[in-house]
Short mmCIF file of C-alpha atoms in Angstrom, two decimals:
data_model
loop_
_atom_site.label_atom_id
_atom_site.label_comp_id
_atom_site.label_asym_id
_atom_site.label_seq_id
_atom_site.Cartn_x
_atom_site.Cartn_y
_atom_site.Cartn_z
CA MET J 1 131.13 77.26 -154.11
CA ASN J 2 131.30 75.56 -157.50
CA LYS J 3 128.87 72.73 -158.15
CA ILE J 4 130.78 69.59 -159.06
CA ASN J 5 129.23 66.98 -161.34
CA VAL J 6 128.21 63.84 -159.49
CA LYS J 7 126.85 60.69 -161.13
CA ARG J 8 125.49 57.73 -159.21
CA ASP J 9 125.28 54.21 -160.60
CA GLY J 10 124.15 51.88 -157.82
CA ASN J 11 126.79 52.03 -155.10
CA ILE J 12 129.29 53.89 -157.28
CA LEU J 13 129.60 57.69 -157.17
CA THR J 14 131.65 59.40 -159.85
CA ILE J 15 132.63 62.87 -158.72
CA GLY J 16 134.05 65.53 -161.04
CA ASP J 17 135.17 65.51 -164.65
CA THR J 18 138.97 65.58 -164.76
CA PRO J 19 140.20 64.04 -162.55
CA GLN J 20 137.35 61.82 -161.46
CA LEU J 21 137.00 60.60 -157.92
CA VAL J 22 135.26 57.22 -158.05
CA VAL J 23 133.74 56.18 -154.73
CA ASP J 24 132.45 52.69 -154.02
CA LEU J 25 129.96 53.27 -151.19
CA GLU J 26 129.74 49.55 -150.43
CA ASN J 27 133.37 48.44 -150.02
CA GLN J 28 135.33 51.75 -150.07
CA LYS J 29 137.63 50.63 -152.92
CA ASN J 30 137.91 54.21 -154.09
CA TYR J 31 140.21 55.48 -156.81
CA ILE J 32 141.02 58.58 -158.81
CA ALA J 33 140.92 58.35 -162.60
CA PHE J 34 143.09 60.81 -164.52
CA ALA J 35 145.06 60.78 -167.77
CA ASP J 36 144.34 57.07 -168.45
CA ASN J 37 145.49 56.16 -164.91
CA GLN J 38 143.62 54.81 -161.93
CA VAL J 39 145.26 55.57 -158.61
CA PRO J 40 143.89 53.90 -155.47
CA TYR J 41 142.56 56.47 -153.02
CA HIS J 42 142.63 55.04 -149.51
CA GLN J 43 140.40 57.61 -147.84
CA GLU J 44 137.11 56.62 -146.30
CA ILE J 45 134.30 58.56 -147.97
CA VAL J 46 130.93 58.20 -146.29
CA PHE J 47 127.55 59.73 -147.05
CA SER J 48 124.44 59.06 -144.97
CA GLU J 49 121.37 57.65 -146.69
CA ASP J 50 119.36 60.85 -146.25
CA ILE J 51 122.09 62.89 -147.91
CA LEU J 52 122.29 60.42 -150.80
CA ALA J 53 118.51 60.58 -151.11
CA GLY J 54 118.78 64.33 -151.74
CA LYS J 55 117.19 65.51 -148.51
CA ARG J 56 120.06 67.88 -147.62
CA GLU J 57 121.49 69.03 -150.96
CA ASN J 58 123.65 71.78 -149.42
CA VAL J 59 125.34 69.29 -147.06
CA PHE J 60 125.89 66.87 -149.95
CA GLN J 61 127.50 69.58 -152.13
CA THR J 62 129.73 70.71 -149.25
CA ALA J 63 130.92 67.14 -148.67
CA VAL J 64 131.45 66.52 -152.40
CA ASN J 65 133.49 69.73 -152.71
CA TYR J 66 135.64 68.75 -149.74
CA TYR J 67 136.31 65.18 -150.90
CA TYR J 68 136.96 66.26 -154.48
CA GLU J 69 139.35 69.05 -153.44
CA GLN J 70 141.32 66.57 -151.31
CA ALA J 71 141.52 64.13 -154.23
CA CYS J 72 142.74 66.90 -156.57
CA GLU J 73 145.47 67.87 -154.08
CA PHE J 74 146.52 64.21 -153.92
CA ILE J 75 146.83 64.08 -157.71
CA LYS J 76 148.86 67.32 -157.74
CA GLY J 77 151.33 65.65 -155.38
CA ILE J 78 151.59 62.61 -157.62
CA LYS J 79 152.24 64.80 -160.67
CA ILE J 80 154.96 66.75 -158.83
CA ALA J 81 156.63 63.48 -157.78
CA GLU J 82 156.52 62.17 -161.37
CA GLU J 83 158.11 65.38 -162.68
CA TYR J 84 160.83 65.23 -160.01
CA ARG J 85 161.67 61.55 -160.53
CA PRO J 86 164.26 62.08 -163.33
CA PHE J 87 166.28 64.38 -161.09
CA VAL J 88 166.61 61.99 -158.17
CA ASN J 89 170.23 61.17 -157.38
CA LYS J 90 170.23 57.39 -157.71
CA SER J 91 173.95 57.00 -157.08
CA THR J 92 173.62 57.42 -153.30
CA ARG J 93 171.32 54.47 -152.79
CA HIS J 94 172.81 51.61 -150.82
CA GLN J 95 173.00 48.17 -152.33
CA TRP J 96 172.76 45.80 -149.37
#
């Protein structure tokens, strides 16, 4: 299991390098920062206080890896959709 960089600034966790999963532990207004974009990430990400305090480092790293992998998959989907957009047949859309 690769160790992913995690920085904590108050209630904000920044996970990974590129992309970065930014987690607001207080209000859950999470987002993913990549290529000068910030995409809202509407997944609840919760860590218990003992895990955040470093008492169970292996559990913390497992959770970070899981959340970060999910965020990366989300970004891959966005990139695929952006690449496909020019090929969408716009002539079949209904104008009501």
